[in-house]
Amino acid sequence: KAGVTQTPRYLIKTRGQQVTLSCSPISGHRSVSWYQQTPGQGLQFLFEYFSETQRNKGNFPGRFSGRQFSNSRSEMNVSTLELGDSALYLCASSLGDRGARGLYEQYFGPGTRLTVT
Amino acid sequence: DQQVKQNSPSLSVQEGRISILNCDYTNSMFDYFLWYKKYPAEGPTFLISISSIKDKNEDGRFTVFLNKSAKHLSLHIVPSQPGDSAVYFCAASTGYSSASKIIFGSGTRLSIRP
């Protein structure tokens, strides 16, 4: 079974620009979550999509948005980039159904390293 | 406010010995806990989990212990192998509803020395 894929793997943008990151979940997984990882901060939850609907949201500004398509693929968009947005952005997929294993046992992609200059 | 804390940023253990990674949490509503392992340039990989109704869960060389009264969990790796060198993240969540989200700790870098 193919794993979670993320594109692009690396991205360099300048302040004020916007960026779109893409994530393809494991086949059959309906939930896609996005995380931001910065040094010393661990993984910060951005949002989760399930069946094309945002089901859960973390404490990030409205510049961070996402969507999910009918094939469960997801995109994340960051507008008006700031230097502090430089991070590794990770996408994770799970079955998404009720029950601990379906909800919480997530499979992560390799991430997109975003650098804002 | 960090609800899940891994107070040791790094740990070095000799090959063959036991590695013990610790994690503390503040939210008494957390009822499901997970450990993930992350190699450089890869995403985290799910390792093992435990529900709050248990105090121990074992999977091969990996055992997770949960002490609810102390709001503490630990991951034991026995025996430690070179391939265990990675960053380990502890994570916790509340409830079994779809509105729950996973809170991660900041990670502990484990190095296994020969």
JSON list of N, CA and C in Angstrom, two decimals, chain B residues 42-99:
[
{"chain": "B", "resi": 42, "resn": "GLU", "atom": "N", "xyz": [12.07, 12.29, 7.23]},
{"chain": "B", "resi": 42, "resn": "GLU", "atom": "CA", "xyz": [10.87, 11.46, 7.10]},
{"chain": "B", "resi": 42, "resn": "GLU", "atom": "C", "xyz": [9.79, 11.97, 8.03]},
{"chain": "B", "resi": 43, "resn": "GLY", "atom": "N", "xyz": [8.53, 11.62, 7.76]},
{"chain": "B", "resi": 43, "resn": "GLY", "atom": "CA", "xyz": [7.47, 11.96, 8.68]},
{"chain": "B", "resi": 43, "resn": "GLY", "atom": "C", "xyz": [7.48, 11.02, 9.88]},
{"chain": "B", "resi": 44, "resn": "PRO", "atom": "N", "xyz": [6.83, 11.40, 10.97]},
{"chain": "B", "resi": 44, "resn": "PRO", "atom": "CA", "xyz": [6.74, 10.52, 12.14]},
{"chain": "B", "resi": 44, "resn": "PRO", "atom": "C", "xyz": [6.04, 9.20, 11.80]},
{"chain": "B", "resi": 45, "resn": "THR", "atom": "N", "xyz": [6.44, 8.16, 12.48]},
{"chain": "B", "resi": 45, "resn": "THR", "atom": "CA", "xyz": [5.85, 6.84, 12.29]},
{"chain": "B", "resi": 45, "resn": "THR", "atom": "C", "xyz": [5.21, 6.40, 13.59]},
{"chain": "B", "resi": 46, "resn": "PHE", "atom": "N", "xyz": [3.96, 5.95, 13.50]},
{"chain": "B", "resi": 46, "resn": "PHE", "atom": "CA", "xyz": [3.27, 5.48, 14.70]},
{"chain": "B", "resi": 46, "resn": "PHE", "atom": "C", "xyz": [4.00, 4.27, 15.28]},
{"chain": "B", "resi": 47, "resn": "LEU", "atom": "N", "xyz": [4.19, 4.28, 16.60]},
{"chain": "B", "resi": 47, "resn": "LEU", "atom": "CA", "xyz": [4.94, 3.22, 17.25]},
{"chain": "B", "resi": 47, "resn": "LEU", "atom": "C", "xyz": [4.03, 2.35, 18.12]},
{"chain": "B", "resi": 48, "resn": "ILE", "atom": "N", "xyz": [3.40, 2.97, 19.09]},
{"chain": "B", "resi": 48, "resn": "ILE", "atom": "CA", "xyz": [2.60, 2.22, 20.05]},
{"chain": "B", "resi": 48, "resn": "ILE", "atom": "C", "xyz": [1.63, 3.18, 20.72]},
{"chain": "B", "resi": 49, "resn": "SER", "atom": "N", "xyz": [0.52, 2.66, 21.21]},
{"chain": "B", "resi": 49, "resn": "SER", "atom": "CA", "xyz": [-0.46, 3.52, 21.87]},
{"chain": "B", "resi": 49, "resn": "SER", "atom": "C", "xyz": [-0.99, 2.83, 23.12]},
{"chain": "B", "resi": 50, "resn": "ILE", "atom": "N", "xyz": [-1.68, 3.62, 23.94]},
{"chain": "B", "resi": 50, "resn": "ILE", "atom": "CA", "xyz": [-2.31, 3.05, 25.13]},
{"chain": "B", "resi": 50, "resn": "ILE", "atom": "C", "xyz": [-3.55, 3.85, 25.47]},
{"chain": "B", "resi": 51, "resn": "SER", "atom": "N", "xyz": [-4.58, 3.14, 25.86]},
{"chain": "B", "resi": 51, "resn": "SER", "atom": "CA", "xyz": [-5.80, 3.77, 26.31]},
{"chain": "B", "resi": 51, "resn": "SER", "atom": "C", "xyz": [-5.70, 4.00, 27.81]},
{"chain": "B", "resi": 52, "resn": "SER", "atom": "N", "xyz": [-6.44, 4.98, 28.31]},
{"chain": "B", "resi": 52, "resn": "SER", "atom": "CA", "xyz": [-6.35, 5.30, 29.74]},
{"chain": "B", "resi": 52, "resn": "SER", "atom": "C", "xyz": [-6.93, 4.21, 30.64]},
{"chain": "B", "resi": 53, "resn": "ILE", "atom": "N", "xyz": [-7.61, 3.25, 30.05]},
{"chain": "B", "resi": 53, "resn": "ILE", "atom": "CA", "xyz": [-8.15, 2.18, 30.89]},
{"chain": "B", "resi": 53, "resn": "ILE", "atom": "C", "xyz": [-7.08, 1.13, 31.19]},
{"chain": "B", "resi": 54, "resn": "LYS", "atom": "N", "xyz": [-5.92, 1.29, 30.56]},
{"chain": "B", "resi": 54, "resn": "LYS", "atom": "CA", "xyz": [-4.82, 0.36, 30.81]},
{"chain": "B", "resi": 54, "resn": "LYS", "atom": "C", "xyz": [-3.67, 1.09, 31.46]},
{"chain": "B", "resi": 55, "resn": "ASP", "atom": "N", "xyz": [-2.75, 0.34, 32.05]},
{"chain": "B", "resi": 55, "resn": "ASP", "atom": "CA", "xyz": [-1.55, 0.98, 32.57]},
{"chain": "B", "resi": 55, "resn": "ASP", "atom": "C", "xyz": [-0.28, 0.48, 31.88]},
{"chain": "B", "resi": 56, "resn": "LYS", "atom": "N", "xyz": [-0.47, -0.46, 30.97]},
{"chain": "B", "resi": 56, "resn": "LYS", "atom": "CA", "xyz": [0.70, -1.00, 30.25]},
{"chain": "B", "resi": 56, "resn": "LYS", "atom": "C", "xyz": [0.25, -1.58, 28.92]},
{"chain": "B", "resi": 57, "resn": "ASN", "atom": "N", "xyz": [1.08, -1.34, 27.92]},
{"chain": "B", "resi": 57, "resn": "ASN", "atom": "CA", "xyz": [0.85, -1.97, 26.62]},
{"chain": "B", "resi": 57, "resn": "ASN", "atom": "C", "xyz": [2.20, -2.33, 26.02]},
{"chain": "B", "resi": 58, "resn": "GLU", "atom": "N", "xyz": [2.29, -3.54, 25.52]},
{"chain": "B", "resi": 58, "resn": "GLU", "atom": "CA", "xyz": [3.57, -4.05, 25.06]},
{"chain": "B", "resi": 58, "resn": "GLU", "atom": "C", "xyz": [3.48, -4.48, 23.60]},
{"chain": "B", "resi": 59, "resn": "ASP", "atom": "N", "xyz": [4.53, -4.18, 22.85]},
{"chain": "B", "resi": 59, "resn": "ASP", "atom": "CA", "xyz": [4.60, -4.60, 21.46]},
{"chain": "B", "resi": 59, "resn": "ASP", "atom": "C", "xyz": [6.06, -4.88, 21.12]},
{"chain": "B", "resi": 60, "resn": "GLY", "atom": "N", "xyz": [6.44, -6.14, 21.22]},
{"chain": "B", "resi": 60, "resn": "GLY", "atom": "CA", "xyz": [7.82, -6.50, 20.95]},
{"chain": "B", "resi": 60, "resn": "GLY", "atom": "C", "xyz": [8.77, -5.86, 21.93]},
{"chain": "B", "resi": 61, "resn": "ARG", "atom": "N", "xyz": [9.74, -5.11, 21.42]},
{"chain": "B", "resi": 61, "resn": "ARG", "atom": "CA", "xyz": [10.72, -4.47, 22.29]},
{"chain": "B", "resi": 61, "resn": "ARG", "atom": "C", "xyz": [10.20, -3.20, 22.96]},
{"chain": "B", "resi": 62, "resn": "PHE", "atom": "N", "xyz": [9.02, -2.78, 22.56]},
{"chain": "B", "resi": 62, "resn": "PHE", "atom": "CA", "xyz": [8.48, -1.51, 23.04]},
{"chain": "B", "resi": 62, "resn": "PHE", "atom": "C", "xyz": [7.35, -1.73, 24.04]},
{"chain": "B", "resi": 63, "resn": "THR", "atom": "N", "xyz": [7.45, -1.03, 25.18]},
{"chain": "B", "resi": 63, "resn": "THR", "atom": "CA", "xyz": [6.39, -1.08, 26.19]},
{"chain": "B", "resi": 63, "resn": "THR", "atom": "C", "xyz": [6.08, 0.35, 26.62]},
{"chain": "B", "resi": 64, "resn": "VAL", "atom": "N", "xyz": [4.80, 0.66, 26.67]},
{"chain": "B", "resi": 64, "resn": "VAL", "atom": "CA", "xyz": [4.41, 1.97, 27.18]},
{"chain": "B", "resi": 64, "resn": "VAL", "atom": "C", "xyz": [3.70, 1.77, 28.52]},
{"chain": "B", "resi": 65, "resn": "PHE", "atom": "N", "xyz": [4.08, 2.60, 29.48]},
{"chain": "B", "resi": 65, "resn": "PHE", "atom": "CA", "xyz": [3.49, 2.57, 30.81]},
{"chain": "B", "resi": 65, "resn": "PHE", "atom": "C", "xyz": [2.75, 3.88, 31.04]},
{"chain": "B", "resi": 66, "resn": "LEU", "atom": "N", "xyz": [1.58, 3.77, 31.65]},
{"chain": "B", "resi": 66, "resn": "LEU", "atom": "CA", "xyz": [0.78, 4.96, 31.94]},
{"chain": "B", "resi": 66, "resn": "LEU", "atom": "C", "xyz": [0.48, 5.02, 33.43]},
{"chain": "B", "resi": 67, "resn": "ASN", "atom": "N", "xyz": [0.81, 6.15, 34.03]},
{"chain": "B", "resi": 67, "resn": "ASN", "atom": "CA", "xyz": [0.51, 6.39, 35.44]},
{"chain": "B", "resi": 67, "resn": "ASN", "atom": "C", "xyz": [-0.44, 7.59, 35.49]},
{"chain": "B", "resi": 68, "resn": "LYS", "atom": "N", "xyz": [-1.72, 7.30, 35.56]},
{"chain": "B", "resi": 68, "resn": "LYS", "atom": "CA", "xyz": [-2.73, 8.37, 35.48]},
{"chain": "B", "resi": 68, "resn": "LYS", "atom": "C", "xyz": [-2.67, 9.31, 36.68]},
{"chain": "B", "resi": 69, "resn": "SER", "atom": "N", "xyz": [-2.41, 8.78, 37.83]},
{"chain": "B", "resi": 69, "resn": "SER", "atom": "CA", "xyz": [-2.38, 9.64, 39.03]},
{"chain": "B", "resi": 69, "resn": "SER", "atom": "C", "xyz": [-1.25, 10.66, 38.93]},
{"chain": "B", "resi": 70, "resn": "ALA", "atom": "N", "xyz": [-0.15, 10.25, 38.33]},
{"chain": "B", "resi": 70, "resn": "ALA", "atom": "CA", "xyz": [0.99, 11.16, 38.18]},
{"chain": "B", "resi": 70, "resn": "ALA", "atom": "C", "xyz": [0.95, 11.91, 36.86]},
{"chain": "B", "resi": 71, "resn": "LYS", "atom": "N", "xyz": [-0.01, 11.59, 36.02]},
{"chain": "B", "resi": 71, "resn": "LYS", "atom": "CA", "xyz": [-0.11, 12.17, 34.67]},
{"chain": "B", "resi": 71, "resn": "LYS", "atom": "C", "xyz": [1.23, 12.01, 33.95]},
{"chain": "B", "resi": 72, "resn": "HIS", "atom": "N", "xyz": [1.65, 10.78, 33.90]},
{"chain": "B", "resi": 72, "resn": "HIS", "atom": "CA", "xyz": [2.97, 10.48, 33.35]},
{"chain": "B", "resi": 72, "resn": "HIS", "atom": "C", "xyz": [2.91, 9.21, 32.53]},
{"chain": "B", "resi": 73, "resn": "LEU", "atom": "N", "xyz": [3.58, 9.24, 31.39]},
{"chain": "B", "resi": 73, "resn": "LEU", "atom": "CA", "xyz": [3.74, 7.99, 30.65]},
{"chain": "B", "resi": 73, "resn": "LEU", "atom": "C", "xyz": [5.18, 7.87, 30.20]},
{"chain": "B", "resi": 74, "resn": "SER", "atom": "N", "xyz": [5.57, 6.62, 29.98]},
{"chain": "B", "resi": 74, "resn": "SER", "atom": "CA", "xyz": [6.94, 6.38, 29.56]},
{"chain": "B", "resi": 74, "resn": "SER", "atom": "C", "xyz": [6.96, 5.29, 28.49]},
{"chain": "B", "resi": 75, "resn": "LEU", "atom": "N", "xyz": [8.00, 5.36, 27.70]},
{"chain": "B", "resi": 75, "resn": "LEU", "atom": "CA", "xyz": [8.23, 4.36, 26.66]},
{"chain": "B", "resi": 75, "resn": "LEU", "atom": "C", "xyz": [9.54, 3.65, 26.98]},
{"chain": "B", "resi": 76, "resn": "HIS", "atom": "N", "xyz": [9.48, 2.33, 27.09]},
{"chain": "B", "resi": 76, "resn": "HIS", "atom": "CA", "xyz": [10.67, 1.54, 27.35]},
{"chain": "B", "resi": 76, "resn": "HIS", "atom": "C", "xyz": [11.03, 0.77, 26.09]},
{"chain": "B", "resi": 77, "resn": "ILE", "atom": "N", "xyz": [12.29, 0.81, 25.73]},
{"chain": "B", "resi": 77, "resn": "ILE", "atom": "CA", "xyz": [12.78, 0.06, 24.56]},
{"chain": "B", "resi": 77, "resn": "ILE", "atom": "C", "xyz": [13.86, -0.89, 25.08]},
{"chain": "B", "resi": 78, "resn": "VAL", "atom": "N", "xyz": [13.60, -2.19, 24.93]},
{"chain": "B", "resi": 78, "resn": "VAL", "atom": "CA", "xyz": [14.54, -3.19, 25.44]},
{"chain": "B", "resi": 78, "resn": "VAL", "atom": "C", "xyz": [14.65, -4.36, 24.46]},
{"chain": "B", "resi": 79, "resn": "PRO", "atom": "N", "xyz": [15.85, -4.75, 24.03]},
{"chain": "B", "resi": 79, "resn": "PRO", "atom": "CA", "xyz": [17.10, -3.99, 24.18]},
{"chain": "B", "resi": 79, "resn": "PRO", "atom": "C", "xyz": [17.19, -2.90, 23.12]},
{"chain": "B", "resi": 80, "resn": "SER", "atom": "N", "xyz": [17.91, -1.85, 23.40]},
{"chain": "B", "resi": 80, "resn": "SER", "atom": "CA", "xyz": [18.05, -0.75, 22.45]},
{"chain": "B", "resi": 80, "resn": "SER", "atom": "C", "xyz": [18.97, -1.18, 21.31]},
{"chain": "B", "resi": 81, "resn": "GLN", "atom": "N", "xyz": [18.59, -0.76, 20.10]},
{"chain": "B", "resi": 81, "resn": "GLN", "atom": "CA", "xyz": [19.36, -1.10, 18.91]},
{"chain": "B", "resi": 81, "resn": "GLN", "atom": "C", "xyz": [19.74, 0.17, 18.16]},
{"chain": "B", "resi": 82, "resn": "PRO", "atom": "N", "xyz": [20.78, 0.12, 17.34]},
{"chain": "B", "resi": 82, "resn": "PRO", "atom": "CA", "xyz": [21.20, 1.33, 16.61]},
{"chain": "B", "resi": 82, "resn": "PRO", "atom": "C", "xyz": [20.07, 1.96, 15.80]},
{"chain": "B", "resi": 83, "resn": "GLY", "atom": "N", "xyz": [19.21, 1.13, 15.23]},
{"chain": "B", "resi": 83, "resn": "GLY", "atom": "CA", "xyz": [18.10, 1.65, 14.43]},
{"chain": "B", "resi": 83, "resn": "GLY", "atom": "C", "xyz": [17.06, 2.40, 15.24]},
{"chain": "B", "resi": 84, "resn": "ASP", "atom": "N", "xyz": [17.17, 2.34, 16.55]},
{"chain": "B", "resi": 84, "resn": "ASP", "atom": "CA", "xyz": [16.23, 3.08, 17.41]},
{"chain": "B", "resi": 84, "resn": "ASP", "atom": "C", "xyz": [16.62, 4.55, 17.53]},
{"chain": "B", "resi": 85, "resn": "SER", "atom": "N", "xyz": [17.79, 4.91, 17.06]},
{"chain": "B", "resi": 85, "resn": "SER", "atom": "CA", "xyz": [18.22, 6.31, 17.11]},
{"chain": "B", "resi": 85, "resn": "SER", "atom": "C", "xyz": [17.28, 7.15, 16.24]},
{"chain": "B", "resi": 86, "resn": "ALA", "atom": "N", "xyz": [16.56, 8.04, 16.89]},
{"chain": "B", "resi": 86, "resn": "ALA", "atom": "CA", "xyz": [15.53, 8.84, 16.21]},
{"chain": "B", "resi": 86, "resn": "ALA", "atom": "C", "xyz": [14.98, 9.85, 17.22]},
{"chain": "B", "resi": 87, "resn": "VAL", "atom": "N", "xyz": [14.07, 10.68, 16.76]},
{"chain": "B", "resi": 87, "resn": "VAL", "atom": "CA", "xyz": [13.33, 11.57, 17.67]},
{"chain": "B", "resi": 87, "resn": "VAL", "atom": "C", "xyz": [12.01, 10.90, 18.00]},
{"chain": "B", "resi": 88, "resn": "TYR", "atom": "N", "xyz": [11.67, 10.86, 19.28]},
{"chain": "B", "resi": 88, "resn": "TYR", "atom": "CA", "xyz": [10.44, 10.22, 19.73]},
{"chain": "B", "resi": 88, "resn": "TYR", "atom": "C", "xyz": [9.48, 11.29, 20.25]},
{"chain": "B", "resi": 89, "resn": "PHE", "atom": "N", "xyz": [8.27, 11.25, 19.72]},
{"chain": "B", "resi": 89, "resn": "PHE", "atom": "CA", "xyz": [7.23, 12.18, 20.13]},
{"chain": "B", "resi": 89, "resn": "PHE", "atom": "C", "xyz": [6.17, 11.44, 20.93]},
{"chain": "B", "resi": 90, "resn": "CYS", "atom": "N", "xyz": [5.80, 12.02, 22.03]},
{"chain": "B", "resi": 90, "resn": "CYS", "atom": "CA", "xyz": [4.69, 11.56, 22.82]},
{"chain": "B", "resi": 90, "resn": "CYS", "atom": "C", "xyz": [3.46, 12.39, 22.40]},
{"chain": "B", "resi": 91, "resn": "ALA", "atom": "N", "xyz": [2.28, 11.78, 22.38]},
{"chain": "B", "resi": 91, "resn": "ALA", "atom": "CA", "xyz": [1.08, 12.51, 21.98]},
{"chain": "B", "resi": 91, "resn": "ALA", "atom": "C", "xyz": [-0.10, 12.04, 22.83]},
{"chain": "B", "resi": 92, "resn": "ALA", "atom": "N", "xyz": [-1.08, 12.92, 22.97]},
{"chain": "B", "resi": 92, "resn": "ALA", "atom": "CA", "xyz": [-2.25, 12.60, 23.78]},
{"chain": "B", "resi": 92, "resn": "ALA", "atom": "C", "xyz": [-3.51, 13.19, 23.17]},
{"chain": "B", "resi": 93, "resn": "SER", "atom": "N", "xyz": [-4.65, 12.58, 23.49]},
{"chain": "B", "resi": 93, "resn": "SER", "atom": "CA", "xyz": [-5.90, 13.08, 22.96]},
{"chain": "B", "resi": 93, "resn": "SER", "atom": "C", "xyz": [-7.03, 12.84, 23.95]},
{"chain": "B", "resi": 94, "resn": "THR", "atom": "N", "xyz": [-8.13, 13.56, 23.74]},
{"chain": "B", "resi": 94, "resn": "THR", "atom": "CA", "xyz": [-9.28, 13.45, 24.64]},
{"chain": "B", "resi": 94, "resn": "THR", "atom": "C", "xyz": [-10.45, 12.83, 23.91]},
{"chain": "B", "resi": 95, "resn": "GLY", "atom": "N", "xyz": [-11.04, 11.86, 24.53]},
{"chain": "B", "resi": 95, "resn": "GLY", "atom": "CA", "xyz": [-12.29, 11.33, 24.02]},
{"chain": "B", "resi": 95, "resn": "GLY", "atom": "C", "xyz": [-12.13, 10.55, 22.73]},
{"chain": "B", "resi": 96, "resn": "TYR", "atom": "N", "xyz": [-13.20, 9.95, 22.35]},
{"chain": "B", "resi": 96, "resn": "TYR", "atom": "CA", "xyz": [-13.22, 9.15, 21.14]},
{"chain": "B", "resi": 96, "resn": "TYR", "atom": "C", "xyz": [-14.15, 9.79, 20.11]},
{"chain": "B", "resi": 97, "resn": "SER", "atom": "N", "xyz": [-14.36, 11.08, 20.25]},
{"chain": "B", "resi": 97, "resn": "SER", "atom": "CA", "xyz": [-15.23, 11.74, 19.29]},
{"chain": "B", "resi": 97, "resn": "SER", "atom": "C", "xyz": [-14.41, 12.30, 18.15]},
{"chain": "B", "resi": 98, "resn": "SER", "atom": "N", "xyz": [-15.08, 12.58, 17.08]},
{"chain": "B", "resi": 98, "resn": "SER", "atom": "CA", "xyz": [-14.38, 13.09, 15.90]},
{"chain": "B", "resi": 98, "resn": "SER", "atom": "C", "xyz": [-13.87, 14.50, 16.12]},
{"chain": "B", "resi": 99, "resn": "ALA", "atom": "N", "xyz": [-14.29, 15.15, 17.19]},
{"chain": "B", "resi": 99, "resn": "ALA", "atom": "CA", "xyz": [-13.81, 16.52, 17.46]},
{"chain": "B", "resi": 99, "resn": "ALA", "atom": "C", "xyz": [-12.52, 16.53, 18.23]}
]
